[in-house]
Amino acid sequence: MSEWTGVLDLVMENRLGRSVAKSVYFQGAFKVMRPVYFNKNSYPCYYLLNPGGGYLDGDRYQMKVTLGEQAMLTLTTQSATKVYKTPTKQVYQETVFHLKKDSYLEYLPDALIAYEDASCYQKNSVYMEKGATFLYSDILTPGWSPEGRKFSYDMLRLKTEIYMEGQLVVFDHIKLHPASQDMNELGFMEGYTHLGSLIVVGEKTSDALLDRLYETIQQEIGEFAFGLSKLAVPGFTIRILANYTQVIERIISVCHHVISDEWNQPKPSFLRKY
């Protein structure tokens, strides 16, 4: 345990048409609340908890989540993930998902807020079998700075690798390093301060769905920029630039509703705590 500040291992299974936890293990500064079955759904939502209130210098977290065949799960956080000053060693979080055949996982955490001089590296590894579906979102937000600087954090790095039947099919790597990059340049933040992503891999993805998502986002109000890309496997990514977390949250939410409607999934529940 000394290697990790917090550890979580969650295994889900389908039991007579209802998704339940087969095993739940956590230790240190990482926990989950009791499962919530919104709107009498057959699958639960688990809220991740960090009892320490934030990530500090040198913290290391490990999360493993396994979904058995036909198991379904929504996984989110209780609040934003706050990364404070890391003067000597960056914060590291390692997440590994194993999705068996016909399983369905929604991983929709709150924003990650990086404060002044914070450095954080998150690595997500997803191992999927044929028929599995994966929805993942993230939002990167700059924290408050005494000098009022928009990009006072040191570095934010997010790496996501998705494997289908053992073969790497998606590789997404975001590295924001204000100390060595002009964040307002073309190809970086381009005048915006917040970055949101939605990555979806699922065999039900169609061109009609992508068209509907594009049209839906275009109708949203507010100041933002976005792009939608089709993956090499059935799936897509959406990237959103904005100046407010709420704008990105709203766009991801409407996209989530469109996806659920197209795929005949239950209507998404409101997961936020405010």
Short mmCIF file of C-alpha atoms in Angstrom, two decimals:
data_model
loop_
_atom_site.label_atom_id
_atom_site.label_comp_id
_atom_site.label_asym_id
_atom_site.label_seq_id
_atom_site.Cartn_x
_atom_site.Cartn_y
_atom_site.Cartn_z
CA MET A 1 0.00 0.00 0.00
CA SER A 2 2.96 2.34 0.61
CA GLU A 3 3.37 2.80 -3.15
CA TRP A 4 -0.13 4.30 -3.50
CA THR A 5 -1.95 7.09 -1.69
CA GLY A 6 -5.26 5.46 -2.58
CA VAL A 7 -6.37 2.23 -4.27
CA LEU A 8 -9.76 1.18 -5.62
CA ASP A 9 -10.74 -2.14 -7.24
CA LEU A 10 -14.36 -2.56 -8.36
CA VAL A 11 -15.77 -5.62 -10.16
CA MET A 12 -19.30 -5.57 -11.62
CA GLU A 13 -21.40 -8.46 -12.89
CA ASN A 14 -24.78 -8.98 -14.47
CA ARG A 15 -26.97 -10.94 -12.09
CA LEU A 16 -30.32 -11.93 -13.59
CA GLY A 17 -30.52 -8.76 -15.67
CA ARG A 18 -29.37 -6.42 -12.89
CA SER A 19 -25.83 -5.06 -12.65
CA VAL A 20 -24.38 -5.39 -9.15
CA ALA A 21 -20.97 -5.25 -7.52
CA LYS A 22 -19.25 -8.62 -7.32
CA SER A 23 -16.46 -7.14 -5.22
CA VAL A 24 -15.45 -3.69 -3.96
CA TYR A 25 -12.05 -3.00 -2.43
CA PHE A 26 -10.59 0.36 -1.47
CA GLN A 27 -7.80 1.55 0.77
CA GLY A 28 -6.21 4.87 1.66
CA ALA A 29 -7.52 8.15 0.26
CA PHE A 30 -9.85 6.57 -2.31
CA LYS A 31 -13.38 5.35 -1.71
CA VAL A 32 -16.77 4.87 -3.34
CA MET A 33 -20.22 5.67 -2.02
CA ARG A 34 -22.97 3.09 -1.88
CA PRO A 35 -24.41 2.49 -5.37
CA VAL A 36 -27.31 4.64 -6.54
CA TYR A 37 -29.87 3.18 -8.94
CA PHE A 38 -31.32 6.28 -10.59
CA ASN A 39 -34.90 6.09 -11.89
CA LYS A 40 -35.04 2.40 -10.97
CA ASN A 41 -32.42 1.57 -13.61
CA SER A 42 -31.07 -1.98 -13.76
CA TYR A 43 -27.50 -0.68 -13.36
CA PRO A 44 -25.97 1.58 -10.70
CA CYS A 45 -24.00 4.79 -10.47
CA TYR A 46 -20.98 4.84 -8.19
CA TYR A 47 -19.53 8.11 -6.87
CA LEU A 48 -15.77 8.21 -6.32
CA LEU A 49 -14.62 9.93 -3.13
CA ASN A 50 -11.33 11.49 -2.11
CA PRO A 51 -11.49 11.94 1.68
CA GLY A 52 -8.45 14.22 1.59
CA GLY A 53 -10.28 16.87 -0.42
CA GLY A 54 -7.66 17.12 -3.13
CA TYR A 55 -4.46 15.79 -4.65
CA LEU A 56 -1.18 16.90 -3.06
CA ASP A 57 2.52 16.71 -3.86
CA GLY A 58 3.56 13.20 -4.87
CA ASP A 59 0.12 11.60 -4.42
CA ARG A 60 -0.38 8.38 -6.40
CA TYR A 61 -3.77 6.79 -7.06
CA GLN A 62 -4.71 3.53 -8.71
CA MET A 63 -8.19 2.52 -9.86
CA LYS A 64 -9.19 -0.77 -11.48
CA VAL A 65 -12.73 -1.39 -12.73
CA THR A 66 -13.89 -4.64 -14.35
CA LEU A 67 -17.28 -5.19 -15.99
CA GLY A 68 -18.38 -8.76 -16.64
CA GLU A 69 -20.43 -9.77 -19.67
CA GLN A 70 -23.55 -7.57 -20.09
CA ALA A 71 -22.76 -5.62 -16.92
CA MET A 72 -23.45 -1.88 -16.97
CA LEU A 73 -22.12 0.96 -14.83
CA THR A 74 -22.02 4.73 -14.53
CA LEU A 75 -18.95 5.99 -12.71
CA THR A 76 -18.47 9.61 -11.66
CA THR A 77 -16.94 11.75 -8.91
CA GLN A 78 -18.49 13.45 -5.90
CA SER A 79 -16.87 16.77 -6.80
CA ALA A 80 -14.15 18.31 -8.95
CA THR A 81 -10.69 16.78 -8.67
CA LYS A 82 -8.48 19.52 -7.22
CA VAL A 83 -4.73 19.33 -7.76
CA TYR A 84 -2.78 21.67 -5.50
CA LYS A 85 0.83 22.85 -5.66
CA THR A 86 3.30 20.03 -6.32
CA PRO A 87 6.74 21.50 -5.53
CA THR A 88 8.73 18.26 -5.70
CA LYS A 89 6.77 15.50 -7.45
CA GLN A 90 3.76 15.41 -9.75
CA VAL A 91 0.45 13.76 -8.89
CA TYR A 92 -0.10 10.46 -10.72
CA GLN A 93 -3.35 8.58 -11.28
CA GLU A 94 -3.53 5.26 -13.04
CA THR A 95 -6.89 3.88 -14.18
CA VAL A 96 -7.44 0.48 -15.78
CA PHE A 97 -10.79 -0.64 -17.20
CA HIS A 98 -11.59 -4.19 -18.36
CA LEU A 99 -14.85 -4.39 -20.31
CA LYS A 100 -16.12 -7.85 -21.16
CA LYS A 101 -18.43 -8.70 -24.06
CA ASP A 102 -21.59 -6.55 -24.29
CA SER A 103 -20.73 -4.54 -21.17
CA TYR A 104 -21.45 -0.80 -20.97
CA LEU A 105 -19.41 1.76 -19.01
CA GLU A 106 -19.96 5.50 -18.62
CA TYR A 107 -17.02 7.21 -16.89
CA LEU A 108 -18.07 10.85 -16.45
CA PRO A 109 -15.99 12.59 -13.77
CA ASP A 110 -16.29 16.22 -12.71
CA ALA A 111 -13.67 18.69 -13.89
CA LEU A 112 -10.02 18.42 -12.98
CA ILE A 113 -8.87 21.75 -11.50
CA ALA A 114 -5.15 22.46 -11.50
CA TYR A 115 -4.03 25.24 -9.17
CA GLU A 116 -0.84 27.33 -9.26
CA ASP A 117 2.35 25.25 -9.73
CA ALA A 118 0.38 22.01 -9.94
CA SER A 119 1.56 19.10 -12.06
CA CYS A 120 -0.62 16.06 -12.77
CA TYR A 121 -0.37 12.98 -14.98
CA GLN A 122 -3.38 10.73 -15.52
CA LYS A 123 -3.13 7.51 -17.52
CA ASN A 124 -6.22 5.56 -18.60
CA SER A 125 -5.91 2.07 -20.06
CA VAL A 126 -9.09 0.49 -21.43
CA TYR A 127 -9.25 -3.17 -22.49
CA MET A 128 -12.45 -4.00 -24.38
CA GLU A 129 -13.97 -7.13 -25.85
CA LYS A 130 -16.17 -7.10 -28.93
CA GLY A 131 -19.60 -5.70 -28.21
CA ALA A 132 -18.47 -3.60 -25.23
CA THR A 133 -19.28 0.13 -25.09
CA PHE A 134 -17.22 2.88 -23.44
CA LEU A 135 -18.14 6.54 -22.84
CA TYR A 136 -15.55 8.79 -21.23
CA SER A 137 -15.41 12.53 -20.63
CA ASP A 138 -12.92 14.86 -19.01
CA ILE A 139 -12.69 18.62 -18.41
CA LEU A 140 -9.43 20.44 -17.67
CA THR A 141 -9.84 23.69 -15.73
CA PRO A 142 -7.26 26.21 -14.48
CA GLY A 143 -7.49 26.95 -10.79
CA TRP A 144 -7.38 30.30 -9.00
CA SER A 145 -4.08 32.15 -8.96
CA PRO A 146 -3.13 35.06 -6.62
CA GLU A 147 -1.79 36.99 -9.61
CA GLY A 148 -4.85 36.26 -11.70
CA ARG A 149 -2.92 34.26 -14.30
CA LYS A 150 -5.07 32.04 -16.51
CA PHE A 151 -2.48 29.28 -16.77
CA SER A 152 -0.59 29.21 -13.49
CA TYR A 153 -0.35 25.41 -13.25
CA ASP A 154 2.86 23.70 -14.30
CA MET A 155 1.59 20.77 -16.36
CA LEU A 156 -1.52 18.70 -17.08
CA ARG A 157 -1.02 15.45 -18.94
CA LEU A 158 -3.75 12.96 -19.83
CA LYS A 159 -3.06 9.79 -21.76
CA THR A 160 -5.80 7.38 -22.82
CA GLU A 161 -5.14 4.05 -24.53
CA ILE A 162 -8.03 1.87 -25.68
CA TYR A 163 -7.46 -1.73 -26.73
CA MET A 164 -10.02 -3.82 -28.61
CA GLU A 165 -9.42 -7.56 -28.32
CA GLY A 166 -5.81 -6.80 -27.36
CA GLN A 167 -5.13 -4.40 -30.24
CA LEU A 168 -4.50 -0.70 -29.66
CA VAL A 169 -7.30 1.16 -31.48
CA VAL A 170 -7.36 4.59 -29.79
CA PHE A 171 -4.47 6.65 -28.47
CA ASP A 172 -5.24 10.09 -27.06
CA HIS A 173 -2.55 12.21 -25.43
CA ILE A 174 -3.10 15.72 -24.07
CA LYS A 175 -0.17 17.63 -22.62
CA LEU A 176 -0.64 21.22 -21.46
CA HIS A 177 2.61 22.73 -20.20
CA PRO A 178 2.23 26.51 -19.80
CA ALA A 179 5.85 26.92 -18.69
CA SER A 180 7.10 25.91 -22.15
CA GLN A 181 4.07 26.51 -24.38
CA ASP A 182 2.20 29.62 -25.45
CA MET A 183 -1.26 28.38 -24.55
CA ASN A 184 -2.98 30.95 -26.78
CA GLU A 185 -1.23 29.80 -29.96
CA LEU A 186 -2.93 27.92 -32.78
CA GLY A 187 -3.07 24.23 -31.92
CA PHE A 188 -3.16 24.85 -28.17
CA MET A 189 -5.95 26.68 -26.32
CA GLU A 190 -6.38 29.45 -28.93
CA GLY A 191 -7.64 32.08 -26.50
CA TYR A 192 -9.75 29.73 -24.37
CA THR A 193 -8.95 28.50 -20.86
CA HIS A 194 -10.93 25.24 -20.47
CA LEU A 195 -10.66 22.00 -22.45
CA GLY A 196 -13.26 19.24 -22.57
CA SER A 197 -13.19 15.85 -24.27
CA LEU A 198 -15.71 13.11 -24.94
CA ILE A 199 -14.45 9.74 -26.19
CA VAL A 200 -16.97 7.10 -27.21
CA VAL A 201 -16.32 3.59 -28.51
CA GLY A 202 -19.37 1.51 -29.38
CA GLU A 203 -20.51 -0.71 -32.24
CA LYS A 204 -23.79 1.20 -32.55
CA THR A 205 -21.97 4.33 -33.75
CA SER A 206 -23.28 5.51 -37.12
CA ASP A 207 -22.83 8.45 -39.46
CA ALA A 208 -26.38 9.51 -38.65
CA LEU A 209 -25.45 9.75 -34.96
CA LEU A 210 -22.39 11.87 -35.75
CA ASP A 211 -24.46 14.19 -37.93
CA ARG A 212 -27.04 14.59 -35.17
CA LEU A 213 -24.35 15.30 -32.57
CA TYR A 214 -22.71 17.92 -34.80
CA GLU A 215 -26.02 19.69 -35.41
CA THR A 216 -26.93 19.53 -31.71
CA ILE A 217 -23.65 21.12 -30.60
CA GLN A 218 -23.94 23.86 -33.22
CA GLN A 219 -27.28 24.87 -31.75
CA GLU A 220 -25.80 25.39 -28.26
CA ILE A 221 -25.38 28.97 -27.10
CA GLY A 222 -22.23 30.42 -25.56
CA GLU A 223 -18.67 31.11 -26.59
CA PHE A 224 -16.87 27.89 -27.49
CA ALA A 225 -15.16 25.98 -30.28
CA PHE A 226 -15.43 22.26 -30.95
CA GLY A 227 -14.39 19.47 -33.25
CA LEU A 228 -15.79 16.00 -33.86
CA SER A 229 -13.68 13.14 -35.24
CA LYS A 230 -14.58 9.62 -36.27
CA LEU A 231 -12.33 6.86 -34.94
CA ALA A 232 -10.77 3.99 -36.86
CA VAL A 233 -13.14 1.67 -34.95
CA PRO A 234 -16.85 2.37 -34.39
CA GLY A 235 -16.69 5.45 -32.19
CA PHE A 236 -15.76 9.12 -32.11
CA THR A 237 -14.15 11.91 -30.13
CA ILE A 238 -15.42 15.41 -29.42
CA ARG A 239 -13.09 18.18 -28.27
CA ILE A 240 -14.46 21.42 -26.77
CA LEU A 241 -12.68 24.69 -25.96
CA ALA A 242 -14.45 27.24 -23.75
CA ASN A 243 -13.89 29.69 -20.90
CA TYR A 244 -16.31 28.14 -18.40
CA THR A 245 -16.65 24.62 -17.04
CA GLN A 246 -20.46 24.89 -17.18
CA VAL A 247 -20.43 25.44 -20.95
CA ILE A 248 -18.44 22.25 -21.54
CA GLU A 249 -20.56 20.30 -19.03
CA ARG A 250 -23.73 21.38 -20.84
CA ILE A 251 -22.40 20.33 -24.25
CA ILE A 252 -21.22 16.95 -22.98
CA SER A 253 -24.61 16.46 -21.29
CA VAL A 254 -26.64 17.15 -24.44
CA CYS A 255 -24.35 14.81 -26.38
CA HIS A 256 -24.87 12.14 -23.74
CA HIS A 257 -28.63 12.51 -24.11
CA VAL A 258 -28.41 12.22 -27.90
CA ILE A 259 -26.26 9.07 -27.65
CA SER A 260 -28.62 7.46 -25.13
CA ASP A 261 -31.62 8.28 -27.31
CA GLU A 262 -30.00 6.86 -30.46
CA TRP A 263 -28.87 3.71 -28.67
CA ASN A 264 -32.14 3.18 -26.74
CA GLN A 265 -30.38 3.55 -23.39
CA PRO A 266 -32.15 4.94 -20.29
CA LYS A 267 -32.32 8.72 -20.20
CA PRO A 268 -29.16 9.98 -18.44
CA SER A 269 -29.64 11.13 -14.86
CA PHE A 270 -28.31 14.42 -13.55
CA LEU A 271 -25.07 13.38 -11.85
CA ARG A 272 -23.75 16.64 -10.53
CA LYS A 273 -24.11 17.62 -6.88
CA TYR A 274 -24.96 21.31 -7.35
#
